[in-house]
XYZ file of N, CA and C in Angstrom:
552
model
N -37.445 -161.092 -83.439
C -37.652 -162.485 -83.745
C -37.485 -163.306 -82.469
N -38.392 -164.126 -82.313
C -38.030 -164.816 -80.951
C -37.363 -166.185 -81.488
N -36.421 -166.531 -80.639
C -35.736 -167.377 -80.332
C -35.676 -168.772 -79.469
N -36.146 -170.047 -79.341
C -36.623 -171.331 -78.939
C -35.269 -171.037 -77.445
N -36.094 -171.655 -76.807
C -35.856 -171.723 -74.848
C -34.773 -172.490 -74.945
N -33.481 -172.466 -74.690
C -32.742 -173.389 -74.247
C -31.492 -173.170 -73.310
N -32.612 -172.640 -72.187
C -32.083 -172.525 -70.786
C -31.534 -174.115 -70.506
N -31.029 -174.202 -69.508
C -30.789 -175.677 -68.577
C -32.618 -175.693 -68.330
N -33.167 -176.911 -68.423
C -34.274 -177.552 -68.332
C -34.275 -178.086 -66.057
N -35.300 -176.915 -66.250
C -35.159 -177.663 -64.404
C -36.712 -177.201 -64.288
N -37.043 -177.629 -62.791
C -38.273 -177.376 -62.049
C -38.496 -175.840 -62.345
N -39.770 -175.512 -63.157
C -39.877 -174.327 -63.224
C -41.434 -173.845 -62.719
N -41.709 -172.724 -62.625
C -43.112 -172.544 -62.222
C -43.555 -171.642 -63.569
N -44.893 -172.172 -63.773
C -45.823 -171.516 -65.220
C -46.776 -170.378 -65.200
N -47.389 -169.759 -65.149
C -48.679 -169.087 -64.916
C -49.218 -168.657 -66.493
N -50.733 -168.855 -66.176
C -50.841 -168.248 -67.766
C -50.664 -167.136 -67.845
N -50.857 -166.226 -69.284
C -50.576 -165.339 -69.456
C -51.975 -164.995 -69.947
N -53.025 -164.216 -69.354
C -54.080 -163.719 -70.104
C -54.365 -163.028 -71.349
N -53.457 -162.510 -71.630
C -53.606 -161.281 -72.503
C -53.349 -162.509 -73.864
N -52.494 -163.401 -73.903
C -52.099 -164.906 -75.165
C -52.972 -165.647 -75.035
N -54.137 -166.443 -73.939
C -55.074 -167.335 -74.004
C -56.032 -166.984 -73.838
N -57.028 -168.224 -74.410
C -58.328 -167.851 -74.189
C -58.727 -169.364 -73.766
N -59.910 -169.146 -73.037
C -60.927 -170.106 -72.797
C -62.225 -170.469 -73.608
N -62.699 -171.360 -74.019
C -63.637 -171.256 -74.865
C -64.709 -172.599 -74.747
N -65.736 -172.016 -75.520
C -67.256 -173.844 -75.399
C -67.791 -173.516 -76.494
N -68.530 -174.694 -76.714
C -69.248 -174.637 -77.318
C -70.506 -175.876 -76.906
N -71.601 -175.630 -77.252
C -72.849 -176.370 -77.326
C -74.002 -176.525 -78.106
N -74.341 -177.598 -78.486
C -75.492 -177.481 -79.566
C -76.649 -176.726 -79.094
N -77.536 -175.945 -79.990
C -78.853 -175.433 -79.422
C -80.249 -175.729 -80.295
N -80.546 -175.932 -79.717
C -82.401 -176.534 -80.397
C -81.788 -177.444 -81.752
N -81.136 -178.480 -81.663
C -80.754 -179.426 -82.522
C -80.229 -178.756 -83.850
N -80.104 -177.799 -83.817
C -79.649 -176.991 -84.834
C -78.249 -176.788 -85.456
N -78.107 -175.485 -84.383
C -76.035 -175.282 -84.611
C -75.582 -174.956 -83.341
N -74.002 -174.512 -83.403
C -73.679 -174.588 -81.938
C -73.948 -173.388 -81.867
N -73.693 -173.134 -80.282
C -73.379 -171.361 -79.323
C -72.250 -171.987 -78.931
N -71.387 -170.528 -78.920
C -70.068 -170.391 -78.719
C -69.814 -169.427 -77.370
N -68.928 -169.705 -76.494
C -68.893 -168.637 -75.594
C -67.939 -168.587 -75.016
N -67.017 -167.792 -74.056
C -65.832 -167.952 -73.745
C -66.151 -167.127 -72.443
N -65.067 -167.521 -71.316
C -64.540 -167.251 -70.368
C -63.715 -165.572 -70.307
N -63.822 -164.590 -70.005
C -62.809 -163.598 -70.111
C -61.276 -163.332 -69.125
N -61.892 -163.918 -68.067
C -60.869 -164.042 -66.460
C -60.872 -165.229 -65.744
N -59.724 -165.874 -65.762
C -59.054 -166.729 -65.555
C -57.471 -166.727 -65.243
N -57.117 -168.008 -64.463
C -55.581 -167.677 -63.938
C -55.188 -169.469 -64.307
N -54.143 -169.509 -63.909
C -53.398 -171.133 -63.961
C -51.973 -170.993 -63.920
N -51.481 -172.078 -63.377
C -50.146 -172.296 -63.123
C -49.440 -173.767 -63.408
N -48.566 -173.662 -63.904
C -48.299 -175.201 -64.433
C -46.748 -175.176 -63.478
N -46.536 -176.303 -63.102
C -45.160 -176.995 -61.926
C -44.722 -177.716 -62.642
N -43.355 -177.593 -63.149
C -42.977 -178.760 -63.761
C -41.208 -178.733 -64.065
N -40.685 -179.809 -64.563
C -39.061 -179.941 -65.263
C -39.357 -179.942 -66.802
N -39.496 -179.391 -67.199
C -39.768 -179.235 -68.914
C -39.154 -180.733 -69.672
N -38.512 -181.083 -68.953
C -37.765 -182.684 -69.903
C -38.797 -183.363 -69.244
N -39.885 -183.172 -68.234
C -40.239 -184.484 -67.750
C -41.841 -183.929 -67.493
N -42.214 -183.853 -68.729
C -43.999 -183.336 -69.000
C -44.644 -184.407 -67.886
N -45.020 -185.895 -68.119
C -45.835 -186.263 -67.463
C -45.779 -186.297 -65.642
N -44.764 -185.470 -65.434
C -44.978 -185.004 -63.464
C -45.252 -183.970 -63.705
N -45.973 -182.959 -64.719
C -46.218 -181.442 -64.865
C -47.528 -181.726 -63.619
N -47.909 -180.580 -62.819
C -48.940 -180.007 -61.916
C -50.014 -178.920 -62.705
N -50.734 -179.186 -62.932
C -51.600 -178.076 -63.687
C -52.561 -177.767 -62.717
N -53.079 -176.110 -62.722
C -53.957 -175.900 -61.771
C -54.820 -174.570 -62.302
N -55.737 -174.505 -62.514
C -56.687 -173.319 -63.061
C -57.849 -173.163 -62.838
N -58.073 -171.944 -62.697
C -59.618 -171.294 -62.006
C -59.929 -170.584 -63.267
N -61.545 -170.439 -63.519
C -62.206 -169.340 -63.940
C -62.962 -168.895 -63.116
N -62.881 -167.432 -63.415
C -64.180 -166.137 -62.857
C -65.249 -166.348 -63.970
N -66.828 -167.305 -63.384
C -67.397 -167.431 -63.756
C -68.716 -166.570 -64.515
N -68.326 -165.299 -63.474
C -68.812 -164.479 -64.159
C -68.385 -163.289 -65.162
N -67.450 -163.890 -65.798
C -66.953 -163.789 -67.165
C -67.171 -164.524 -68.393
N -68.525 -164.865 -67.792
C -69.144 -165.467 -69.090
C -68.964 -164.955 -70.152
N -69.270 -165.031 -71.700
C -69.824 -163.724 -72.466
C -70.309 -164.938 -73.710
N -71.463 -165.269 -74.220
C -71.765 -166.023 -75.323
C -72.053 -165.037 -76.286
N -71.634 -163.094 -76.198
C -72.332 -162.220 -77.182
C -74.084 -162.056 -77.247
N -74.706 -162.044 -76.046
C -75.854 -162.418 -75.995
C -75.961 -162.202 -74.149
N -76.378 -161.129 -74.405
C -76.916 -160.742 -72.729
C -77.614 -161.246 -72.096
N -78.697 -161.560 -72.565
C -79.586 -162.347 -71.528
C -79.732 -163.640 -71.340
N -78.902 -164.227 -72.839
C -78.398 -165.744 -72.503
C -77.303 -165.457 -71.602
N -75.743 -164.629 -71.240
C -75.498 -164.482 -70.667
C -75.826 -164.511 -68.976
N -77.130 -163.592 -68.834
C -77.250 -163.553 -67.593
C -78.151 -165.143 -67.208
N -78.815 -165.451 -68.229
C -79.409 -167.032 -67.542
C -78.689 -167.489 -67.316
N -77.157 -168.017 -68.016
C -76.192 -168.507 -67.511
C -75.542 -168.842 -66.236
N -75.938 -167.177 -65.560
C -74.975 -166.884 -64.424
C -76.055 -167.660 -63.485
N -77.259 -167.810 -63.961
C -78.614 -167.540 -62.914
C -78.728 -169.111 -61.787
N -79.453 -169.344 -61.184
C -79.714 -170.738 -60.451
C -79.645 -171.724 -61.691
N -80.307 -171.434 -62.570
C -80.680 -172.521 -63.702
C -79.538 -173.313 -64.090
N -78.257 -172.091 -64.015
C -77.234 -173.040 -64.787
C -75.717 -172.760 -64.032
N -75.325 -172.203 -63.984
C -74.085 -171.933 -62.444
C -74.286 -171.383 -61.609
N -75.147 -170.531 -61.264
C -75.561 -170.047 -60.078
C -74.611 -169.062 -59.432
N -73.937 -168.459 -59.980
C -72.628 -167.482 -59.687
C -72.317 -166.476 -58.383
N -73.535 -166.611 -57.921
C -73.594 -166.027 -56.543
C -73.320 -167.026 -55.700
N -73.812 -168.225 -55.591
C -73.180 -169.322 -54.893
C -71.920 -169.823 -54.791
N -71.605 -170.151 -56.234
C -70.615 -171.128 -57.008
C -70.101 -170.047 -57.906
N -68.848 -169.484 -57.638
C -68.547 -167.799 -58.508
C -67.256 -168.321 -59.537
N -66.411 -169.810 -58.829
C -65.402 -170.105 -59.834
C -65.210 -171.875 -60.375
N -64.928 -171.565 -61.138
C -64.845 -173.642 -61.766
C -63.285 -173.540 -61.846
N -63.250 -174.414 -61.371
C -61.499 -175.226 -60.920
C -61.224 -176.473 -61.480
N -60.033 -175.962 -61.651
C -59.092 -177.606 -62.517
C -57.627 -177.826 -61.766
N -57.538 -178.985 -61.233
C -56.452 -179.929 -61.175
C -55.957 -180.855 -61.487
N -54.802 -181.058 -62.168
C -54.379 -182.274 -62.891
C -54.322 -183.354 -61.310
N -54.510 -184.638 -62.050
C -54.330 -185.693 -61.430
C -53.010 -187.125 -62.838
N -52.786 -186.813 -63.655
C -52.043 -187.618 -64.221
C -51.978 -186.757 -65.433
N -50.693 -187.145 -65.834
C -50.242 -186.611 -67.723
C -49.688 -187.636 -68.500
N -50.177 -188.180 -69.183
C -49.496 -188.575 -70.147
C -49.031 -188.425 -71.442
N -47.805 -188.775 -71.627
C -47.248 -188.843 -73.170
C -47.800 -189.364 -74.356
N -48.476 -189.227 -75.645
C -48.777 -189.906 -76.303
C -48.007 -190.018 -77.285
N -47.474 -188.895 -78.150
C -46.854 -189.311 -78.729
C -45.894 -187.414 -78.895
N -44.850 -187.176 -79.626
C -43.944 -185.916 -79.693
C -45.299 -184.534 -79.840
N -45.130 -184.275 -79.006
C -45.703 -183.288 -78.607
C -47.477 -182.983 -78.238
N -47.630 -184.559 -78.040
C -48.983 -184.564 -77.730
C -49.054 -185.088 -76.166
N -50.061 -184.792 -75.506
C -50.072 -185.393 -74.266
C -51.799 -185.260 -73.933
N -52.127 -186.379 -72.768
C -53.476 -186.444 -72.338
C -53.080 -185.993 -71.009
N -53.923 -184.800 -70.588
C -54.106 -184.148 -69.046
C -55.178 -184.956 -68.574
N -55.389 -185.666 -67.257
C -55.969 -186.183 -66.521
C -56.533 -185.143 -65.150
N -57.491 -184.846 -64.774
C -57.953 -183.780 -63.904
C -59.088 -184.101 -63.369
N -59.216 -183.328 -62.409
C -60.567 -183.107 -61.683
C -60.658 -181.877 -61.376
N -62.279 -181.825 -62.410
C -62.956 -180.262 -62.911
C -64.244 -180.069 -61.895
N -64.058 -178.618 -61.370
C -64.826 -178.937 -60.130
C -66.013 -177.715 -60.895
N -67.487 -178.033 -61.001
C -68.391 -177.183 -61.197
C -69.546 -177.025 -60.458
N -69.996 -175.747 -59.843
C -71.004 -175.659 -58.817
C -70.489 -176.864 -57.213
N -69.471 -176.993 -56.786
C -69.065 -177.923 -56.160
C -68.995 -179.458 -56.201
N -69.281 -179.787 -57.856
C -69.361 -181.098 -58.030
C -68.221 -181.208 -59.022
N -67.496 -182.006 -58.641
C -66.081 -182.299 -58.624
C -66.057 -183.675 -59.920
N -65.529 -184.146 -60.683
C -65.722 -184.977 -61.862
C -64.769 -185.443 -62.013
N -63.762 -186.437 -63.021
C -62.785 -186.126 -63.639
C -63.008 -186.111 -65.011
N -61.782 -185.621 -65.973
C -62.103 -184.777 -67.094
C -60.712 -185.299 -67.886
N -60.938 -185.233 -69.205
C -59.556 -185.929 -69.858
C -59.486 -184.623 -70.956
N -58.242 -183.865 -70.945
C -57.603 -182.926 -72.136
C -56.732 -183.584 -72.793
N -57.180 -183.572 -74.238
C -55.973 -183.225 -75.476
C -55.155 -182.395 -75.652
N -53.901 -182.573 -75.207
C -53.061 -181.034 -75.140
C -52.193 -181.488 -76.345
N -52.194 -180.453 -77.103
C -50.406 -180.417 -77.919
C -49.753 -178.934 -77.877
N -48.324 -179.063 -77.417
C -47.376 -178.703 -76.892
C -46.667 -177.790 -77.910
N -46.941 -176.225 -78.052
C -46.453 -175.491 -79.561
C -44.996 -175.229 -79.460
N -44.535 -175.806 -78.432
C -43.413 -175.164 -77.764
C -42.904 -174.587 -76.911
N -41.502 -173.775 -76.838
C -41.192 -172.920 -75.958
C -40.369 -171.833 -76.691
N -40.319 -170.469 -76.187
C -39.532 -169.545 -76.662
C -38.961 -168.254 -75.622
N -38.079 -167.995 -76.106
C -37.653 -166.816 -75.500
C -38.232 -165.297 -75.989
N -39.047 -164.563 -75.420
C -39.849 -163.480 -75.920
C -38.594 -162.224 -76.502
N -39.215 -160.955 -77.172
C -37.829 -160.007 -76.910
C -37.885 -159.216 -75.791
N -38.861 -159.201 -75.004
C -38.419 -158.573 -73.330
C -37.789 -159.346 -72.392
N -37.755 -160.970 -72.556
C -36.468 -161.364 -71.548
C -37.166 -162.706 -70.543
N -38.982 -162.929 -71.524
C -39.409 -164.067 -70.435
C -39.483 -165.194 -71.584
N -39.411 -166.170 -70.697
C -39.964 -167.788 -71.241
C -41.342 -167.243 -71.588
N -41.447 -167.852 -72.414
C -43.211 -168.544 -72.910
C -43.137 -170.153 -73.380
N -44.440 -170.159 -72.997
C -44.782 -171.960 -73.488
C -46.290 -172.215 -74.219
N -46.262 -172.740 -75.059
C -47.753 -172.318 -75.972
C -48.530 -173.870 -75.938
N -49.682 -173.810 -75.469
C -50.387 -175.171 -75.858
C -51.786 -174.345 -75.898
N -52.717 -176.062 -76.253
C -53.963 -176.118 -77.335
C -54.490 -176.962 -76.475
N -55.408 -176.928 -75.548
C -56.150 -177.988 -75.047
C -57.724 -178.252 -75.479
N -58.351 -179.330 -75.450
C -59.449 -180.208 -75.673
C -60.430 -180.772 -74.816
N -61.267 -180.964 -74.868
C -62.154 -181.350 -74.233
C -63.915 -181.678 -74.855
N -64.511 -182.383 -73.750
C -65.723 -182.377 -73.974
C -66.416 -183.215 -72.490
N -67.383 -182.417 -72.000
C -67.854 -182.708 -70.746
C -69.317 -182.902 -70.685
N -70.272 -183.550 -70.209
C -71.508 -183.820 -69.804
C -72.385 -182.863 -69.049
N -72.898 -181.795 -69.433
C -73.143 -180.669 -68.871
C -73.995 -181.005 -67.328
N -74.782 -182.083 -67.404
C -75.709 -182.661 -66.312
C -74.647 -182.922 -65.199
N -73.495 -183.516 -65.223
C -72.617 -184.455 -64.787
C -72.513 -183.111 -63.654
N -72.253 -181.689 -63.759
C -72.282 -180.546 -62.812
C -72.973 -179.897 -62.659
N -74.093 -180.394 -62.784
C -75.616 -180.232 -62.313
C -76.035 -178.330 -63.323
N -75.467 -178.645 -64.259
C -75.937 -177.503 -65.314
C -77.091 -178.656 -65.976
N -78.199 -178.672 -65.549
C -79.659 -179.387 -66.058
C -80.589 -178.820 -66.757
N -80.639 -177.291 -66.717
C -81.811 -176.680 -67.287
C -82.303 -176.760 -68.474
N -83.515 -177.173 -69.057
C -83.835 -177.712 -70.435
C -84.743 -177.550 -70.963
N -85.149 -177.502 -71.865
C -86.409 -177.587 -71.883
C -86.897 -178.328 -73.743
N -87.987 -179.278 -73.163
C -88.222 -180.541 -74.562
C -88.766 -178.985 -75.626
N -88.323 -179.195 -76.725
C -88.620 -179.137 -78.171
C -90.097 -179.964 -78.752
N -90.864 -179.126 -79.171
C -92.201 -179.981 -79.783
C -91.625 -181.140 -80.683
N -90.341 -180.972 -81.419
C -90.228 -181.901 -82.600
C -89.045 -182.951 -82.421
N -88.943 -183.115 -80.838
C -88.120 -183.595 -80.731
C -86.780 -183.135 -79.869
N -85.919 -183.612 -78.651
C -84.716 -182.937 -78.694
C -85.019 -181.966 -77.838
N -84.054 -181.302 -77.225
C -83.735 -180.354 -76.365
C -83.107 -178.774 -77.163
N -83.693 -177.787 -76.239
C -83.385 -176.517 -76.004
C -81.435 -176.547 -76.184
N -81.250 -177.010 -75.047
C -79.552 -177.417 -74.716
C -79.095 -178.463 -74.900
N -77.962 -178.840 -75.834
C -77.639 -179.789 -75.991
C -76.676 -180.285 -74.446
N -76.855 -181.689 -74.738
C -76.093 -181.917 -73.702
C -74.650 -181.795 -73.431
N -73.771 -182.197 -74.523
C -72.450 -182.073 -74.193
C -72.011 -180.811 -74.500
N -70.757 -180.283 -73.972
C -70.061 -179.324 -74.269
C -69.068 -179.138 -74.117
N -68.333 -178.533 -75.649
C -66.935 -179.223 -75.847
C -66.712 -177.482 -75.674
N -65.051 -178.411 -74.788
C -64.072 -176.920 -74.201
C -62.961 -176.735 -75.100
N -62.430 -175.144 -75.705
C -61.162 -175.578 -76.269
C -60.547 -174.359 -75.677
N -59.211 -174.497 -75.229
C -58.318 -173.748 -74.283
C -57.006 -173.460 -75.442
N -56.636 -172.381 -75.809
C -55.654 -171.631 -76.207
C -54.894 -171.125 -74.797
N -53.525 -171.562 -74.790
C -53.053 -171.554 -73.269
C -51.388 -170.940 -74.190
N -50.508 -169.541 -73.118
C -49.379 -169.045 -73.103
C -49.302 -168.806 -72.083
N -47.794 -169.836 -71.132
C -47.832 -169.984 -70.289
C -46.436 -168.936 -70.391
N -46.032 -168.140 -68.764
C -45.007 -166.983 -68.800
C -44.065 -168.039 -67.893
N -42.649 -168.037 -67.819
C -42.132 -168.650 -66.388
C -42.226 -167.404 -65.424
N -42.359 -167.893 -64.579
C -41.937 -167.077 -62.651
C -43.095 -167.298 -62.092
């Protein structure tokens, strides 16, 4: 049974834990329904005093070519010039720039999301599942992050008009991040 963290609260360092999170999107297609796809490899590290969330440091990369939408050759267009270009541009990066408190256990991450080298800023919905003591002997910290980004805005443009209206790719695409963070 795990047991809630209540070490002394100080400056600690975070990293995710891959094997507990996932990365994830979604996007509309031919005005229809969404595609779903997720990230497989990825890293991040969170800096922070656990009593004092909004000076937390957040910082995370994906290996872009860990695409996987279940769909190979949408897969590989993905990787292609058309839409990240993965031989060029191989990782998308996140840095917090502000956190705020909204309300017990909710907070807005403030960042700049860097894609194909075009750099943005980006606003997450995080809520905060907690903290616990595992039974091998580490901290964990569990959050849920949010999003939704302008796919053009990082020059992911590729499209193509619909006879009846509407686009191939929808434009926006919403991110949702399942995040278990380890301390050390």
């Amino acid at each position: 049974m795990l047991s809630h963290f209540d070490e002394e609260e100080s400056t600690m360092s975070w990293k995710i834990d891959p094997a507990y999170s996932s990365i994830q999107f979604s996007v509309q297609a031919m005005n229809l329904n969404l595609v779903r796809g997720r990230f497989s490899c990825f890293t991040g590290h969170l800096d922070l005093d656990p009593g004092q969330m909004t000076a937390a440091q957040v910082r995370g990369e994906i290996n872009v070519a860990s695409i996987d939408t279940d769909h190979e050759t949408r897969d590989a267009h993905l990787l292609s010039v058309d839409f990240f270009d993965v031989e060029q541009f191989p990782t998308i990066g996140f840095r917090s720039t502000h956190v705020e408190r909204l309300s017990l256990g909710q907070y807005r991450v403030c960042g700049d999301l860097t894609i194909k080298s075009i750099t943005r800023p980006v606003t997450f919905d995080v809520v905060d599942h907690g903290r616990v003591h595992d039974p091998w002997g580490a901290y964990r910290w569990g959050f849920s992050a949010e999003s939704a980004i302008k796919r053009q805005d990082f020059g992911l443009c590729w499209n193509i008009a619909l006879a009846a209206g509407g686009w191939v790719v929808g434009e926006r695409v919403k991110i949702k991040a399942e995040i278990q963070l380890i301390a050390g």
